[in-house]
Amino acid sequence: EDKVVQSPLSLVVHEGDTVTLNCSYEVTNFRSLLWYKQEKKAPTFLFMLTSSGIEKKSGRLSSILDKKELFSILNITATQTGDSAVYLCAEGPSGTYKYIFGTGTRLKVLA
Amino acid sequence: NAGVTQTPKFQVLKTGQSMTLQCAQDMNHNSMYWYRQDPGMGLRLIYYSASEGTTDKGEVPNGYNVSRLNKREFSLRLESAAPSQTSVYFCASREKQGGNTIYFGEGSWLTVV
């Protein structure tokens, strides 16, 4: 069965810390790995990683994909309270449409 | 550009009542999705629509029906609400063919008492 597992489940850090969030996947036919940030409402898109794009960076956030070891990490440097959210990763789309979501990592950044 | 718009944002239903969640996207996307999100269970797919006029069941379709009215709109109907359907519902749409990113609406918080 295809699955996506995120760790840790939750994390509490102080402003200025660097955090690393993990996402491992086991899927039959890998397409892409997506990261989302979810505050109180909709998940908002952060990055998409594919075989042809295994590293992405935007400001203090960066992500890499290791296709050999079947995982991805999301790094956030110099964390701020506004980074507090649930971070979701997903693999897909497999077949024509299906995405498999992890259960998320809840990050809390303390001032 | 509104993206994906869902209504209502909050709703309380009594067991056995029916209701429809509305979703519209203005990004000219072909594919649309309905997910539910429950604590500890992540996002689970209820129904999917690849294009106008087509719908397919996802992981948890029981108790729901959908209608892809046109390219923009994809509605989710609860015919006889049950407390187990208390959840947050997200509509999403996907970039045109070949695109992998999906974009979510802001969610509909549904409580069934």
Short mmCIF file of N, CA and C in Angstrom, two decimals, chain A residues 1-101:
data_model
loop_
_atom_site.label_atom_id
_atom_site.label_comp_id
_atom_site.label_asym_id
_atom_site.label_seq_id
_atom_site.Cartn_x
_atom_site.Cartn_y
_atom_site.Cartn_z
N GLU A 1 0.85 -1.20 0.00
CA GLU A 1 0.00 0.00 0.00
C GLU A 1 0.88 1.25 0.00
N ASP A 2 0.56 2.16 -0.89
CA ASP A 2 1.31 3.42 -0.94
C ASP A 2 1.10 4.22 0.33
N LYS A 3 2.16 4.85 0.82
CA LYS A 3 1.99 5.67 2.02
C LYS A 3 3.04 6.76 2.10
N VAL A 4 2.68 7.79 2.87
CA VAL A 4 3.56 8.93 3.14
C VAL A 4 3.57 9.12 4.66
N VAL A 5 4.76 9.19 5.23
CA VAL A 5 4.89 9.31 6.68
C VAL A 5 5.71 10.53 7.01
N GLN A 6 5.18 11.37 7.89
CA GLN A 6 5.89 12.58 8.28
C GLN A 6 6.37 12.47 9.74
N SER A 7 7.52 13.07 9.98
CA SER A 7 8.02 13.12 11.36
C SER A 7 8.79 14.42 11.56
N PRO A 8 8.85 14.93 12.79
CA PRO A 8 8.07 14.45 13.93
C PRO A 8 6.60 14.84 13.79
N LEU A 9 5.75 14.35 14.68
CA LEU A 9 4.34 14.74 14.64
C LEU A 9 4.19 16.20 15.05
N SER A 10 4.99 16.61 16.03
CA SER A 10 4.92 18.00 16.46
C SER A 10 6.29 18.44 16.96
N LEU A 11 6.46 19.75 16.98
CA LEU A 11 7.76 20.33 17.28
C LEU A 11 7.55 21.71 17.86
N VAL A 12 8.25 22.01 18.94
CA VAL A 12 8.20 23.35 19.52
C VAL A 12 9.62 23.89 19.55
N VAL A 13 9.80 25.07 18.96
CA VAL A 13 11.13 25.69 18.91
C VAL A 13 11.00 27.16 19.30
N HIS A 14 12.13 27.81 19.44
CA HIS A 14 12.15 29.25 19.72
C HIS A 14 12.54 30.01 18.47
N GLU A 15 12.08 31.23 18.41
CA GLU A 15 12.41 32.08 17.27
C GLU A 15 13.91 32.07 17.04
N GLY A 16 14.29 31.98 15.77
CA GLY A 16 15.70 31.98 15.42
C GLY A 16 16.28 30.59 15.22
N ASP A 17 15.59 29.57 15.75
CA ASP A 17 16.07 28.20 15.57
C ASP A 17 15.90 27.76 14.12
N THR A 18 16.62 26.72 13.77
CA THR A 18 16.46 26.06 12.47
C THR A 18 15.76 24.72 12.70
N VAL A 19 14.80 24.42 11.85
CA VAL A 19 14.07 23.15 11.99
C VAL A 19 14.16 22.35 10.70
N THR A 20 14.08 21.05 10.87
CA THR A 20 14.06 20.13 9.73
C THR A 20 12.87 19.20 9.89
N LEU A 21 12.00 19.21 8.89
CA LEU A 21 10.82 18.36 8.90
C LEU A 21 11.04 17.25 7.87
N ASN A 22 10.60 16.06 8.23
CA ASN A 22 10.87 14.90 7.40
C ASN A 22 9.61 14.32 6.77
N CYS A 23 9.79 13.78 5.57
CA CYS A 23 8.68 13.15 4.86
C CYS A 23 9.25 11.95 4.09
N SER A 24 8.84 10.76 4.48
CA SER A 24 9.28 9.56 3.75
C SER A 24 8.10 8.98 2.98
N TYR A 25 8.37 8.34 1.89
CA TYR A 25 7.29 7.84 1.07
C TYR A 25 7.61 6.45 0.52
N GLU A 26 6.55 5.69 0.38
CA GLU A 26 6.63 4.39 -0.30
C GLU A 26 5.49 4.35 -1.29
N VAL A 27 5.82 4.49 -2.55
CA VAL A 27 4.78 4.51 -3.58
C VAL A 27 5.23 3.68 -4.75
N THR A 28 4.25 3.21 -5.51
CA THR A 28 4.55 2.31 -6.61
C THR A 28 5.22 3.05 -7.77
N ASN A 29 4.73 4.24 -8.05
CA ASN A 29 5.21 4.96 -9.22
C ASN A 29 5.30 6.44 -8.87
N PHE A 30 6.47 6.85 -8.41
CA PHE A 30 6.64 8.22 -7.93
C PHE A 30 6.43 9.24 -9.04
N ARG A 31 5.66 10.30 -8.71
CA ARG A 31 5.48 11.40 -9.65
C ARG A 31 6.14 12.68 -9.13
N SER A 32 5.67 13.13 -7.98
CA SER A 32 6.24 14.35 -7.41
C SER A 32 5.94 14.38 -5.91
N LEU A 33 6.72 15.20 -5.21
CA LEU A 33 6.55 15.36 -3.77
C LEU A 33 6.23 16.83 -3.54
N LEU A 34 5.12 17.07 -2.86
CA LEU A 34 4.67 18.44 -2.65
C LEU A 34 4.66 18.76 -1.16
N TRP A 35 5.01 20.00 -0.84
CA TRP A 35 4.94 20.50 0.53
C TRP A 35 3.92 21.63 0.60
N TYR A 36 3.12 21.60 1.67
CA TYR A 36 2.13 22.63 1.92
C TYR A 36 2.27 23.13 3.36
N LYS A 37 1.88 24.38 3.56
CA LYS A 37 1.80 24.97 4.90
C LYS A 37 0.33 25.21 5.19
N GLN A 38 -0.12 24.74 6.36
CA GLN A 38 -1.51 24.93 6.72
C GLN A 38 -1.61 25.65 8.06
N GLU A 39 -2.09 26.86 7.99
CA GLU A 39 -2.36 27.59 9.22
C GLU A 39 -3.80 27.28 9.60
N LYS A 40 -4.62 28.24 9.85
CA LYS A 40 -5.94 27.86 10.33
C LYS A 40 -6.89 27.43 9.21
N LYS A 41 -6.51 27.71 8.00
CA LYS A 41 -7.45 27.46 6.91
C LYS A 41 -6.85 26.52 5.87
N ALA A 42 -6.80 26.97 4.62
CA ALA A 42 -6.43 26.09 3.53
C ALA A 42 -4.94 25.79 3.53
N PRO A 43 -4.56 24.57 3.15
CA PRO A 43 -3.13 24.32 2.87
C PRO A 43 -2.69 25.21 1.72
N THR A 44 -1.56 25.87 1.91
CA THR A 44 -1.02 26.70 0.83
C THR A 44 0.25 26.06 0.31
N PHE A 45 0.41 26.10 -0.98
CA PHE A 45 1.50 25.41 -1.66
C PHE A 45 2.84 26.06 -1.36
N LEU A 46 3.85 25.22 -1.06
CA LEU A 46 5.20 25.71 -0.84
C LEU A 46 6.12 25.28 -1.98
N PHE A 47 6.31 23.97 -2.12
CA PHE A 47 7.26 23.46 -3.10
C PHE A 47 6.73 22.20 -3.77
N MET A 48 7.21 21.98 -4.98
CA MET A 48 7.03 20.69 -5.63
C MET A 48 8.40 20.19 -6.08
N LEU A 49 8.70 18.94 -5.78
CA LEU A 49 9.98 18.33 -6.14
C LEU A 49 9.71 17.13 -7.03
N THR A 50 10.48 17.04 -8.07
CA THR A 50 10.33 15.91 -8.99
C THR A 50 11.71 15.36 -9.31
N SER A 51 11.73 14.37 -10.16
CA SER A 51 13.01 13.79 -10.55
C SER A 51 13.91 14.81 -11.20
N SER A 52 13.31 15.80 -11.85
CA SER A 52 14.10 16.81 -12.54
C SER A 52 14.30 18.07 -11.71
N GLY A 53 13.77 18.07 -10.50
CA GLY A 53 13.93 19.26 -9.64
C GLY A 53 13.96 18.82 -8.21
N ILE A 54 15.14 18.43 -7.72
CA ILE A 54 15.22 17.80 -6.41
C ILE A 54 15.59 18.76 -5.29
N GLU A 55 15.80 20.02 -5.62
CA GLU A 55 16.08 21.03 -4.60
C GLU A 55 15.31 22.29 -4.92
N LYS A 56 14.67 22.83 -3.90
CA LYS A 56 13.96 24.09 -4.08
C LYS A 56 14.26 24.99 -2.88
N LYS A 57 14.25 26.29 -3.14
CA LYS A 57 14.52 27.25 -2.06
C LYS A 57 13.69 28.49 -2.27
N SER A 58 13.15 28.98 -1.16
CA SER A 58 12.42 30.23 -1.22
C SER A 58 12.60 30.94 0.12
N GLY A 59 13.43 31.95 0.10
CA GLY A 59 13.70 32.69 1.33
C GLY A 59 14.33 31.79 2.38
N ARG A 60 13.69 31.70 3.53
CA ARG A 60 14.23 30.89 4.63
C ARG A 60 13.83 29.42 4.52
N LEU A 61 13.00 29.08 3.57
CA LEU A 61 12.56 27.70 3.41
C LEU A 61 13.30 27.03 2.26
N SER A 62 13.65 25.80 2.46
CA SER A 62 14.26 25.02 1.40
C SER A 62 13.85 23.57 1.55
N SER A 63 13.93 22.84 0.46
CA SER A 63 13.52 21.45 0.49
C SER A 63 14.37 20.65 -0.47
N ILE A 64 14.65 19.42 -0.11
CA ILE A 64 15.35 18.52 -1.01
C ILE A 64 14.61 17.19 -1.09
N LEU A 65 14.86 16.50 -2.16
CA LEU A 65 14.26 15.19 -2.41
C LEU A 65 15.39 14.19 -2.61
N ASP A 66 15.32 13.09 -1.90
CA ASP A 66 16.28 12.00 -2.07
C ASP A 66 15.53 10.81 -2.65
N LYS A 67 15.63 10.64 -3.96
CA LYS A 67 14.85 9.58 -4.62
C LYS A 67 15.40 8.20 -4.34
N LYS A 68 16.66 8.15 -3.95
CA LYS A 68 17.25 6.84 -3.66
C LYS A 68 16.75 6.32 -2.31
N GLU A 69 16.76 7.22 -1.31
CA GLU A 69 16.33 6.83 0.03
C GLU A 69 14.85 7.08 0.28
N LEU A 70 14.17 7.64 -0.69
CA LEU A 70 12.71 7.85 -0.65
C LEU A 70 12.27 8.75 0.49
N PHE A 71 12.89 9.93 0.55
CA PHE A 71 12.42 10.90 1.53
C PHE A 71 12.67 12.31 1.03
N SER A 72 12.01 13.22 1.72
CA SER A 72 12.21 14.64 1.46
C SER A 72 12.32 15.34 2.80
N ILE A 73 13.05 16.44 2.84
CA ILE A 73 13.07 17.26 4.05
C ILE A 73 12.73 18.69 3.70
N LEU A 74 12.11 19.34 4.66
CA LEU A 74 11.81 20.76 4.56
C LEU A 74 12.58 21.45 5.67
N ASN A 75 13.44 22.37 5.30
CA ASN A 75 14.22 23.14 6.26
C ASN A 75 13.68 24.55 6.38
N ILE A 76 13.59 25.01 7.61
CA ILE A 76 13.24 26.41 7.85
C ILE A 76 14.33 26.99 8.74
N THR A 77 15.02 28.00 8.25
CA THR A 77 16.06 28.65 9.03
C THR A 77 15.52 29.92 9.67
N ALA A 78 16.16 30.34 10.76
CA ALA A 78 15.79 31.58 11.45
C ALA A 78 14.28 31.68 11.62
N THR A 79 13.72 30.66 12.25
CA THR A 79 12.26 30.58 12.37
C THR A 79 11.66 31.81 13.03
N GLN A 80 10.41 32.09 12.63
CA GLN A 80 9.64 33.21 13.17
C GLN A 80 8.30 32.67 13.66
N THR A 81 7.62 33.45 14.50
CA THR A 81 6.33 32.97 15.02
C THR A 81 5.34 32.73 13.89
N GLY A 82 5.49 33.47 12.80
CA GLY A 82 4.61 33.28 11.65
C GLY A 82 4.82 31.96 10.92
N ASP A 83 5.88 31.25 11.28
CA ASP A 83 6.09 29.92 10.69
C ASP A 83 5.27 28.86 11.40
N SER A 84 4.66 29.19 12.52
CA SER A 84 3.84 28.24 13.25
C SER A 84 2.68 27.78 12.37
N ALA A 85 2.59 26.48 12.16
CA ALA A 85 1.59 25.92 11.26
C ALA A 85 1.74 24.40 11.26
N VAL A 86 0.84 23.76 10.54
CA VAL A 86 1.00 22.34 10.23
C VAL A 86 1.60 22.26 8.82
N TYR A 87 2.64 21.49 8.67
CA TYR A 87 3.28 21.32 7.37
C TYR A 87 2.93 19.93 6.84
N LEU A 88 2.37 19.93 5.65
CA LEU A 88 1.93 18.69 5.03
C LEU A 88 2.81 18.35 3.84
N CYS A 89 3.09 17.07 3.67
CA CYS A 89 3.70 16.65 2.42
C CYS A 89 2.77 15.66 1.74
N ALA A 90 2.88 15.58 0.44
CA ALA A 90 2.02 14.70 -0.35
C ALA A 90 2.80 14.19 -1.55
N GLU A 91 2.48 12.99 -1.96
CA GLU A 91 3.06 12.43 -3.17
C GLU A 91 1.95 12.29 -4.20
N GLY A 92 2.25 12.56 -5.45
CA GLY A 92 1.25 12.35 -6.48
C GLY A 92 1.50 13.23 -7.67
N PRO A 93 0.62 13.25 -8.62
CA PRO A 93 -0.54 12.37 -8.65
C PRO A 93 -0.20 11.02 -9.27
N SER A 94 -0.63 9.97 -8.60
CA SER A 94 -0.46 8.64 -9.16
C SER A 94 -1.70 8.28 -9.96
N GLY A 95 -1.56 7.36 -10.87
CA GLY A 95 -2.66 7.09 -11.78
C GLY A 95 -2.95 8.38 -12.52
N THR A 96 -4.16 8.82 -12.51
CA THR A 96 -4.47 10.09 -13.17
C THR A 96 -4.75 11.20 -12.16
N TYR A 97 -4.86 10.86 -10.87
CA TYR A 97 -5.33 11.92 -10.00
C TYR A 97 -4.93 11.80 -8.54
N LYS A 98 -4.58 10.62 -8.05
CA LYS A 98 -4.54 10.41 -6.61
C LYS A 98 -3.30 11.00 -5.96
N TYR A 99 -3.50 11.73 -4.89
CA TYR A 99 -2.42 12.24 -4.05
C TYR A 99 -2.50 11.52 -2.71
N ILE A 100 -1.34 11.22 -2.16
CA ILE A 100 -1.28 10.60 -0.83
C ILE A 100 -0.67 11.62 0.11
N PHE A 101 -1.43 11.98 1.14
CA PHE A 101 -0.98 12.98 2.09
C PHE A 101 -0.46 12.33 3.36
#
